[in-house]
PDB file of C-alpha atoms in Angstrom:
ATOM      1  CA  UNK A   1      51.068 -13.108-200.789  1.00 43.00           C
ATOM      2  CA  UNK A   2      50.855 -16.740-200.430  1.00 45.00           C
ATOM      3  CA  UNK A   3      53.561 -18.950-202.128  1.00 43.00           C
ATOM      4  CA  UNK A   4      51.746 -21.412-204.742  1.00 45.00           C
ATOM      5  CA  UNK A   5      51.470 -24.862-203.526  1.00 45.00           C
ATOM      6  CA  UNK A   6      51.661 -25.962-207.180  1.00 43.00           C
ATOM      7  CA  UNK A   7      54.459 -28.024-207.629  1.00 47.00           C
ATOM      8  CA  UNK A   8      57.250 -27.866-210.471  1.00 44.00           C
ATOM      9  CA  UNK A   9      56.854 -31.060-212.955  1.00 45.00           C
ATOM     10  CA  UNK A  10      60.288 -32.290-213.453  1.00 42.00           C
ATOM     11  CA  UNK A  11      62.138 -31.971-216.683  1.00 41.00           C
ATOM     12  CA  UNK A  12      60.866 -34.696-218.964  1.00 41.00           C
ATOM     13  CA  UNK A  13      64.262 -34.632-220.963  1.00 40.00           C
ATOM     14  CA  UNK A  14      67.185 -33.581-220.710  1.00 41.00           C
ATOM     15  CA  UNK A  15      69.306 -31.428-223.357  1.00 39.00           C
ATOM     16  CA  UNK A  16      72.435 -32.235-224.497  1.00 41.00           C
ATOM     17  CA  UNK A  17      74.672 -32.764-228.144  1.00 42.00           C
ATOM     18  CA  UNK A  18      72.218 -30.364-229.445  1.00 41.00           C
ATOM     19  CA  UNK A  19      69.136 -33.283-228.987  1.00 38.00           C
ATOM     20  CA  UNK A  20      67.180 -34.862-226.535  1.00 36.00           C
ATOM     21  CA  UNK A  21      67.184 -37.960-224.502  1.00 37.00           C
ATOM     22  CA  UNK A  22      64.319 -39.720-223.046  1.00 37.00           C
ATOM     23  CA  UNK A  23      64.830 -40.721-219.831  1.00 37.00           C
ATOM     24  CA  UNK A  24      64.367 -44.403-218.386  1.00 40.00           C
ATOM     25  CA  UNK A  25      60.861 -45.360-217.502  1.00 37.00           C
ATOM     26  CA  UNK A  26      60.935 -47.843-214.689  1.00 38.00           C
ATOM     27  CA  UNK A  27      57.030 -49.004-215.154  1.00 39.00           C
ATOM     28  CA  UNK A  28      56.797 -47.949-219.314  1.00 39.00           C
ATOM     29  CA  UNK A  29      55.863 -50.455-221.877  1.00 38.00           C
ATOM     30  CA  UNK A  30      57.826 -52.576-224.451  1.00 42.00           C
ATOM     31  CA  UNK A  31      56.527 -53.571-227.967  1.00 41.00           C
ATOM     32  CA  UNK A  32      55.006 -56.410-228.139  1.00 42.00           C
ATOM     33  CA  UNK A  33      56.912 -59.491-229.038  1.00 44.00           C
ATOM     34  CA  UNK A  34      56.797 -60.675-232.602  1.00 44.00           C
ATOM     35  CA  UNK A  35      55.170 -63.856-233.511  1.00 48.00           C
ATOM     36  CA  UNK A  36      58.273 -66.230-233.051  1.00 50.00           C
ATOM     37  CA  UNK A  37      56.395 -69.130-231.065  1.00 53.00           C
ATOM     38  CA  UNK A  38      54.279 -70.009-234.365  1.00 59.00           C
ATOM     39  CA  UNK A  39      57.026 -70.563-235.789  1.00 61.00           C
ATOM     40  CA  UNK A  40      58.171 -72.383-233.040  1.00 61.00           C
ATOM     41  CA  UNK A  41      55.089 -74.577-233.287  1.00 65.00           C
ATOM     42  CA  UNK A  42      55.645 -75.422-236.742  1.00 66.00           C
ATOM     43  CA  UNK A  43      59.318 -76.149-236.219  1.00 65.00           C
ATOM     44  CA  UNK A  44      58.039 -78.839-233.617  1.00 67.00           C
ATOM     45  CA  UNK A  45      54.996 -80.014-236.639  1.00 69.00           C
ATOM     46  CA  UNK A  46      58.406 -80.475-239.178  1.00 68.00           C
ATOM     47  CA  UNK A  47      60.201 -82.369-237.056  1.00 68.00           C
ATOM     48  CA  UNK A  48      56.968 -84.690-236.087  1.00 72.00           C
ATOM     49  CA  UNK A  49      56.223 -85.046-239.675  1.00 70.00           C
ATOM     50  CA  UNK A  50      59.960 -86.399-240.424  1.00 67.00           C
ATOM     51  CA  UNK A  51      59.697 -88.736-237.900  1.00 68.00           C
ATOM     52  CA  UNK A  52      56.858 -90.526-238.978  1.00 67.00           C
ATOM     53  CA  UNK A  53      57.606 -89.931-242.511  1.00 67.00           C
ATOM     54  CA  UNK A  54      60.840 -91.548-241.943  1.00 63.00           C
ATOM     55  CA  UNK A  55      59.422 -95.024-239.813  1.00 65.00           C
ATOM     56  CA  UNK A  56      56.040 -95.133-242.313  1.00 65.00           C
ATOM     57  CA  UNK A  57      58.619 -95.154-245.369  1.00 64.00           C
ATOM     58  CA  UNK A  58      60.745 -97.614-243.752  1.00 63.00           C
ATOM     59  CA  UNK A  59      57.911-100.634-243.010  1.00 61.00           C
ATOM     60  CA  UNK A  60      56.938 -99.339-247.218  1.00 60.00           C
ATOM     61  CA  UNK A  61      60.343-100.604-248.439  1.00 56.00           C
ATOM     62  CA  UNK A  62      60.908 -97.306-249.996  1.00 51.00           C
ATOM     63  CA  UNK A  63      63.295 -95.763-247.312  1.00 47.00           C
ATOM     64  CA  UNK A  64      66.351 -98.020-248.425  1.00 51.00           C
ATOM     65  CA  UNK A  65      66.588 -95.382-251.780  1.00 53.00           C
ATOM     66  CA  UNK A  66      68.554 -92.250-251.997  1.00 50.00           C
ATOM     67  CA  UNK A  67      65.613 -89.801-253.188  1.00 53.00           C
ATOM     68  CA  UNK A  68      63.233 -91.350-250.404  1.00 56.00           C
ATOM     69  CA  UNK A  69      65.409 -91.325-247.736  1.00 56.00           C
ATOM     70  CA  UNK A  70      66.999 -87.866-248.007  1.00 61.00           C
ATOM     71  CA  UNK A  71      63.140 -86.414-247.694  1.00 67.00           C
ATOM     72  CA  UNK A  72      62.351 -87.499-243.425  1.00 69.00           C
ATOM     73  CA  UNK A  73      65.570 -86.395-242.930  1.00 73.00           C
ATOM     74  CA  UNK A  74      65.617 -83.096-245.072  1.00 74.00           C
ATOM     75  CA  UNK A  75      62.048 -82.014-243.066  1.00 75.00           C
ATOM     76  CA  UNK A  76      63.499 -83.460-239.988  1.00 75.00           C
ATOM     77  CA  UNK A  77      66.607 -80.765-240.237  1.00 80.00           C
ATOM     78  CA  UNK A  78      63.875 -77.986-241.636  1.00 78.00           C
ATOM     79  CA  UNK A  79      62.002 -78.316-238.515  1.00 78.00           C
ATOM     80  CA  UNK A  80      64.955 -77.765-236.047  1.00 81.00           C
ATOM     81  CA  UNK A  81      66.476 -74.988-238.326  1.00 82.00           C
ATOM     82  CA  UNK A  82      63.070 -73.151-237.671  1.00 80.00           C
ATOM     83  CA  UNK A  83      62.736 -74.304-234.382  1.00 79.00           C
ATOM     84  CA  UNK A  84      66.174 -71.964-233.335  1.00 82.00           C
ATOM     85  CA  UNK A  85      65.552 -69.353-235.944  1.00 81.00           C
ATOM     86  CA  UNK A  86      61.865 -68.922-233.823  1.00 80.00           C
ATOM     87  CA  UNK A  87      64.585 -68.373-230.735  1.00 79.00           C
ATOM     88  CA  UNK A  88      66.593 -65.944-232.664  1.00 77.00           C
ATOM     89  CA  UNK A  89      63.417 -64.301-233.490  1.00 78.00           C
ATOM     90  CA  UNK A  90      62.065 -64.344-229.673  1.00 80.00           C
ATOM     91  CA  UNK A  91      65.794 -62.860-228.783  1.00 82.00           C
ATOM     92  CA  UNK A  92      64.955 -60.248-231.295  1.00 78.00           C
ATOM     93  CA  UNK A  93      61.855 -58.977-230.138  1.00 79.00           C
ATOM     94  CA  UNK A  94      63.173 -58.916-226.205  1.00 83.00           C
ATOM     95  CA  UNK A  95      65.812 -56.655-226.758  1.00 82.00           C
ATOM     96  CA  UNK A  96      64.137 -54.826-229.371  1.00 80.00           C
ATOM     97  CA  UNK A  97      66.635 -55.627-231.693  1.00 82.00           C
ATOM     98  CA  UNK A  98      66.092 -54.422-235.168  1.00 84.00           C
ATOM     99  CA  UNK A  99      68.611 -56.338-236.880  1.00 86.00           C
ATOM    100  CA  UNK A 100      67.690 -59.743-235.400  1.00 84.00           C
ATOM    101  CA  UNK A 101      64.346 -59.718-236.012  1.00 85.00           C
ATOM    102  CA  UNK A 102      64.455 -58.542-239.575  1.00 87.00           C
ATOM    103  CA  UNK A 103      67.008 -61.168-239.900  1.00 87.00           C
ATOM    104  CA  UNK A 104      64.038 -63.699-238.311  1.00 87.00           C
ATOM    105  CA  UNK A 105      61.934 -62.862-241.100  1.00 87.00           C
ATOM    106  CA  UNK A 106      64.081 -62.615-244.058  1.00 90.00           C
ATOM    107  CA  UNK A 107      64.944 -66.601-243.103  1.00 88.00           C
ATOM    108  CA  UNK A 108      61.521 -66.998-242.575  1.00 87.00           C
ATOM    109  CA  UNK A 109      60.597 -66.203-245.577  1.00 90.00           C
ATOM    110  CA  UNK A 110      63.299 -68.335-247.265  1.00 90.00           C
ATOM    111  CA  UNK A 111      62.380 -71.160-245.531  1.00 86.00           C
ATOM    112  CA  UNK A 112      58.631 -70.542-247.035  1.00 89.00           C
ATOM    113  CA  UNK A 113      59.649 -70.163-250.687  1.00 90.00           C
ATOM    114  CA  UNK A 114      61.710 -73.294-250.154  1.00 86.00           C
ATOM    115  CA  UNK A 115      58.723 -75.163-248.753  1.00 82.00           C
ATOM    116  CA  UNK A 116      56.411 -73.938-251.914  1.00 87.00           C
ATOM    117  CA  UNK A 117      59.180 -74.718-253.986  1.00 86.00           C
ATOM    118  CA  UNK A 118      59.485 -78.356-252.899  1.00 80.00           C
ATOM    119  CA  UNK A 119      55.588 -78.759-252.676  1.00 80.00           C
ATOM    120  CA  UNK A 120      55.624 -77.705-256.109  1.00 85.00           C
ATOM    121  CA  UNK A 121      58.202 -80.087-257.314  1.00 80.00           C
ATOM    122  CA  UNK A 122      56.795 -82.834-255.742  1.00 74.00           C
ATOM    123  CA  UNK A 123      53.702 -82.415-257.673  1.00 78.00           C
ATOM    124  CA  UNK A 124      55.578 -82.355-261.012  1.00 80.00           C
ATOM    125  CA  UNK A 125      57.796 -85.237-260.194  1.00 77.00           C
ATOM    126  CA  UNK A 126      55.131 -87.391-258.854  1.00 75.00           C
ATOM    127  CA  UNK A 127      54.952 -90.216-261.788  1.00 75.00           C
ATOM    128  CA  UNK A 128      58.684 -90.045-261.055  1.00 78.00           C
ATOM    129  CA  UNK A 129      57.967 -91.232-257.193  1.00 75.00           C
ATOM    130  CA  UNK A 130      55.997 -94.051-258.790  1.00 80.00           C
ATOM    131  CA  UNK A 131      59.297 -95.222-261.196  1.00 83.00           C
ATOM    132  CA  UNK A 132      61.829 -95.269-258.402  1.00 80.00           C
ATOM    133  CA  UNK A 133      58.956 -97.155-255.999  1.00 83.00           C
ATOM    134  CA  UNK A 134      58.267 -99.518-258.948  1.00 86.00           C
ATOM    135  CA  UNK A 135      62.277-100.426-259.452  1.00 86.00           C
ATOM    136  CA  UNK A 136      63.102-100.481-255.768  1.00 85.00           C
ATOM    137  CA  UNK A 137      60.300-103.024-255.043  1.00 88.00           C
ATOM    138  CA  UNK A 138      61.633-105.099-258.488  1.00 90.00           C
ATOM    139  CA  UNK A 139      65.271-105.059-257.084  1.00 89.00           C
ATOM    140  CA  UNK A 140      63.905-106.351-253.365  1.00 88.00           C
ATOM    141  CA  UNK A 141      62.028-109.425-255.634  1.00 91.00           C
ATOM    142  CA  UNK A 142      65.004-110.085-257.506  1.00 91.00           C
ATOM    143  CA  UNK A 143      67.380-110.607-254.304  1.00 89.00           C
ATOM    144  CA  UNK A 144      64.602-112.179-252.656  1.00 91.00           C
ATOM    145  CA  UNK A 145      66.346-115.447-250.862  1.00 87.00           C
ATOM    146  CA  UNK A 146      69.665-114.091-251.186  1.00 88.00           C
ATOM    147  CA  UNK A 147      69.486-111.204-249.047  1.00 86.00           C
ATOM    148  CA  UNK A 148      67.818-112.057-245.610  1.00 88.00           C
ATOM    149  CA  UNK A 149      67.133-108.462-244.754  1.00 84.00           C
ATOM    150  CA  UNK A 150      65.593-107.431-247.846  1.00 85.00           C
ATOM    151  CA  UNK A 151      63.168-111.256-247.518  1.00 89.00           C
ATOM    152  CA  UNK A 152      62.383-110.371-244.541  1.00 88.00           C
ATOM    153  CA  UNK A 153      60.961-106.617-245.475  1.00 86.00           C
ATOM    154  CA  UNK A 154      58.799-107.966-248.792  1.00 89.00           C
ATOM    155  CA  UNK A 155      57.473-110.023-246.798  1.00 91.00           C
ATOM    156  CA  UNK A 156      56.176-107.967-244.130  1.00 88.00           C
ATOM    157  CA  UNK A 157      55.354-105.644-246.944  1.00 88.00           C
ATOM    158  CA  UNK A 158      53.063-108.167-248.943  1.00 89.00           C
ATOM    159  CA  UNK A 159      51.314-109.110-245.495  1.00 89.00           C
ATOM    160  CA  UNK A 160      51.042-105.969-244.238  1.00 87.00           C
ATOM    161  CA  UNK A 161      49.625-104.680-247.843  1.00 88.00           C
ATOM    162  CA  UNK A 162      47.625-107.523-248.577  1.00 89.00           C
ATOM    163  CA  UNK A 163      49.442-107.627-252.337  1.00 90.00           C
ATOM    164  CA  UNK A 164      52.088-110.020-254.293  1.00 92.00           C
ATOM    165  CA  UNK A 165      54.393-109.001-255.930  1.00 90.00           C
ATOM    166  CA  UNK A 166      54.956-105.339-257.522  1.00 90.00           C
ATOM    167  CA  UNK A 167      51.905-105.313-260.246  1.00 91.00           C
ATOM    168  CA  UNK A 168      50.767-108.287-259.514  1.00 89.00           C
ATOM    169  CA  UNK A 169      51.199-112.168-258.261  1.00 89.00           C
ATOM    170  CA  UNK A 170      52.104-112.865-261.949  1.00 90.00           C
ATOM    171  CA  UNK A 171      55.372-110.705-261.622  1.00 91.00           C
ATOM    172  CA  UNK A 172      56.990-113.893-259.332  1.00 92.00           C
ATOM    173  CA  UNK A 173      57.363-116.091-262.228  1.00 90.00           C
ATOM    174  CA  UNK A 174      60.120-113.892-263.281  1.00 89.00           C
ATOM    175  CA  UNK A 175      62.043-114.142-260.938  1.00 89.00           C
ATOM    176  CA  UNK A 176      64.234-117.730-261.484  1.00 87.00           C
ATOM    177  CA  UNK A 177      63.598-119.656-258.456  1.00 86.00           C
ATOM    178  CA  UNK A 178      60.145-118.824-258.592  1.00 88.00           C
ATOM    179  CA  UNK A 179      59.552-119.728-262.304  1.00 87.00           C
ATOM    180  CA  UNK A 180      61.145-123.175-261.922  1.00 85.00           C
ATOM    181  CA  UNK A 181      58.227-124.338-259.419  1.00 84.00           C
ATOM    182  CA  UNK A 182      55.858-121.647-260.757  1.00 84.00           C
ATOM    183  CA  UNK A 183      55.934-120.702-256.971  1.00 87.00           C
ATOM    184  CA  UNK A 184      55.341-117.685-254.858  1.00 89.00           C
ATOM    185  CA  UNK A 185      56.453-116.686-251.603  1.00 91.00           C
ATOM    186  CA  UNK A 186      54.029-118.155-248.870  1.00 89.00           C
ATOM    187  CA  UNK A 187      53.934-114.099-247.691  1.00 90.00           C
ATOM    188  CA  UNK A 188      51.582-113.969-251.075  1.00 90.00           C
ATOM    189  CA  UNK A 189      49.061-115.643-249.292  1.00 87.00           C
ATOM    190  CA  UNK A 190      45.936-115.202-247.563  1.00 79.00           C
ATOM    191  CA  UNK A 191      44.950-116.817-244.423  1.00 74.00           C
ATOM    192  CA  UNK A 192      41.825-118.637-244.252  1.00 69.00           C
ATOM    193  CA  UNK A 193      40.633-117.786-247.453  1.00 62.00           C
ATOM    194  CA  UNK A 194      37.389-119.280-248.699  1.00 63.00           C
ATOM    195  CA  UNK A 195      38.068-118.231-252.650  1.00 67.00           C
ATOM    196  CA  UNK A 196      41.385-117.515-254.132  1.00 70.00           C
ATOM    197  CA  UNK A 197      44.643-117.951-251.690  1.00 78.00           C
ATOM    198  CA  UNK A 198      46.577-115.442-253.600  1.00 83.00           C
ATOM    199  CA  UNK A 199      46.680-111.703-253.097  1.00 85.00           C
ATOM    200  CA  UNK A 200      45.171-110.554-256.639  1.00 84.00           C
ATOM    201  CA  UNK A 201      46.618-107.005-256.395  1.00 88.00           C
ATOM    202  CA  UNK A 202      49.963-105.410-256.678  1.00 90.00           C
ATOM    203  CA  UNK A 203      52.182-103.945-253.814  1.00 90.00           C
ATOM    204  CA  UNK A 204      52.707-100.934-255.870  1.00 89.00           C
ATOM    205  CA  UNK A 205      49.131-100.342-256.262  1.00 90.00           C
ATOM    206  CA  UNK A 206      48.785-100.824-252.190  1.00 88.00           C
ATOM    207  CA  UNK A 207      51.243 -98.524-251.194  1.00 86.00           C
ATOM    208  CA  UNK A 208      50.337 -95.726-253.665  1.00 85.00           C
ATOM    209  CA  UNK A 209      46.902 -95.672-252.684  1.00 86.00           C
ATOM    210  CA  UNK A 210      48.354 -96.138-249.260  1.00 84.00           C
ATOM    211  CA  UNK A 211      51.126 -92.903-249.241  1.00 81.00           C
ATOM    212  CA  UNK A 212      47.716 -90.950-251.099  1.00 82.00           C
ATOM    213  CA  UNK A 213      45.942 -91.204-247.359  1.00 82.00           C
ATOM    214  CA  UNK A 214      48.799 -90.339-245.557  1.00 77.00           C
ATOM    215  CA  UNK A 215      49.042 -87.051-247.920  1.00 78.00           C
ATOM    216  CA  UNK A 216      45.323 -86.336-246.931  1.00 80.00           C
ATOM    217  CA  UNK A 217      46.249 -86.605-243.408  1.00 78.00           C
ATOM    218  CA  UNK A 218      49.867 -84.598-244.342  1.00 77.00           C
ATOM    219  CA  UNK A 219      48.214 -81.640-246.397  1.00 80.00           C
ATOM    220  CA  UNK A 220      45.973 -80.291-244.118  1.00 83.00           C
ATOM    221  CA  UNK A 221      48.916 -79.810-241.476  1.00 80.00           C
ATOM    222  CA  UNK A 222      51.352 -78.257-244.598  1.00 80.00           C
ATOM    223  CA  UNK A 223      48.779 -75.953-244.331  1.00 84.00           C
ATOM    224  CA  UNK A 224      48.847 -74.972-240.961  1.00 83.00           C
ATOM    225  CA  UNK A 225      52.313 -74.604-240.659  1.00 82.00           C
ATOM    226  CA  UNK A 226      52.574 -72.320-243.838  1.00 84.00           C
ATOM    227  CA  UNK A 227      50.109 -70.547-241.968  1.00 88.00           C
ATOM    228  CA  UNK A 228      51.622 -69.854-239.103  1.00 84.00           C
ATOM    229  CA  UNK A 229      55.131 -69.132-240.666  1.00 83.00           C
ATOM    230  CA  UNK A 230      52.969 -66.562-242.787  1.00 88.00           C
ATOM    231  CA  UNK A 231      51.856 -65.192-239.123  1.00 87.00           C
ATOM    232  CA  UNK A 232      55.284 -64.864-237.954  1.00 85.00           C
ATOM    233  CA  UNK A 233      56.173 -62.943-240.979  1.00 87.00           C
ATOM    234  CA  UNK A 234      53.688 -60.674-240.430  1.00 89.00           C
ATOM    235  CA  UNK A 235      54.435 -60.325-236.796  1.00 87.00           C
ATOM    236  CA  UNK A 236      57.815 -59.809-237.389  1.00 86.00           C
ATOM    237  CA  UNK A 237      57.360 -56.795-239.928  1.00 88.00           C
ATOM    238  CA  UNK A 238      54.853 -55.009-237.830  1.00 88.00           C
ATOM    239  CA  UNK A 239      57.976 -55.681-235.083  1.00 86.00           C
ATOM    240  CA  UNK A 240      59.989 -53.780-237.204  1.00 84.00           C
ATOM    241  CA  UNK A 241      58.092 -51.094-237.796  1.00 85.00           C
ATOM    242  CA  UNK A 242      57.400 -50.495-234.361  1.00 83.00           C
ATOM    243  CA  UNK A 243      61.072 -50.419-233.373  1.00 79.00           C
ATOM    244  CA  UNK A 244      62.249 -48.232-236.014  1.00 78.00           C
ATOM    245  CA  UNK A 245      59.446 -46.220-235.404  1.00 79.00           C
ATOM    246  CA  UNK A 246      60.968 -45.883-231.794  1.00 68.00           C
ATOM    247  CA  UNK A 247      64.188 -45.275-233.049  1.00 56.00           C
ATOM    248  CA  UNK A 248      63.658 -42.026-235.101  1.00 49.00           C
ATOM    249  CA  UNK A 249      61.584 -41.059-231.824  1.00 41.00           C
ATOM    250  CA  UNK A 250      64.388 -40.881-230.223  1.00 43.00           C
TER     251      UNK A 250
END
């Protein structure tokens, strides 16, 4: 009889300590990476929004207040935190570390909840923002001519928004140096105007309209960031499930 040419298959597992151990695979497939790339995009977007908000509020004479100045800084810090958390998630996906991916998902979920809470608080206290803005404008007007920096910023504000005073040009009559001569700052005057030489609208209304216009731009970006964060959390949970299943098989 001729010996059969059938080759014996190599064992796929080794017995040891009452269990089986999977052999290393040279061409095996790894678990798919988690959705940490979208949160990285969110981090970069938040950093960009924070820088933009800081520059814009500074031009609008609002950034000198503690509450207004803290908002862009908080956005910047949040963006940087999300950016580094995303790298943490990438590392966990690459190493297939259940602990790291879980931490990534938990931290991203906490940040998402904080952002939702901040959005709700911003809507609830929107009237407080108007009050703070009005106080800041009156403070700058009272120091007009005494503080060189504030004087230049008030002039720049009135020229940029084509406004005069906090509510209207009559507000300047409450300031001693302008009440005596019944005058207003030169920045209140409209250049080459054939009708009224003074800007009739107050700066408070102009800044509010400007802020509403910017919110219409920022709101879709914020919704996009929230979507990508949710996507990152879902992908991380899927990866956690995949890693957990792999551990159970082994």
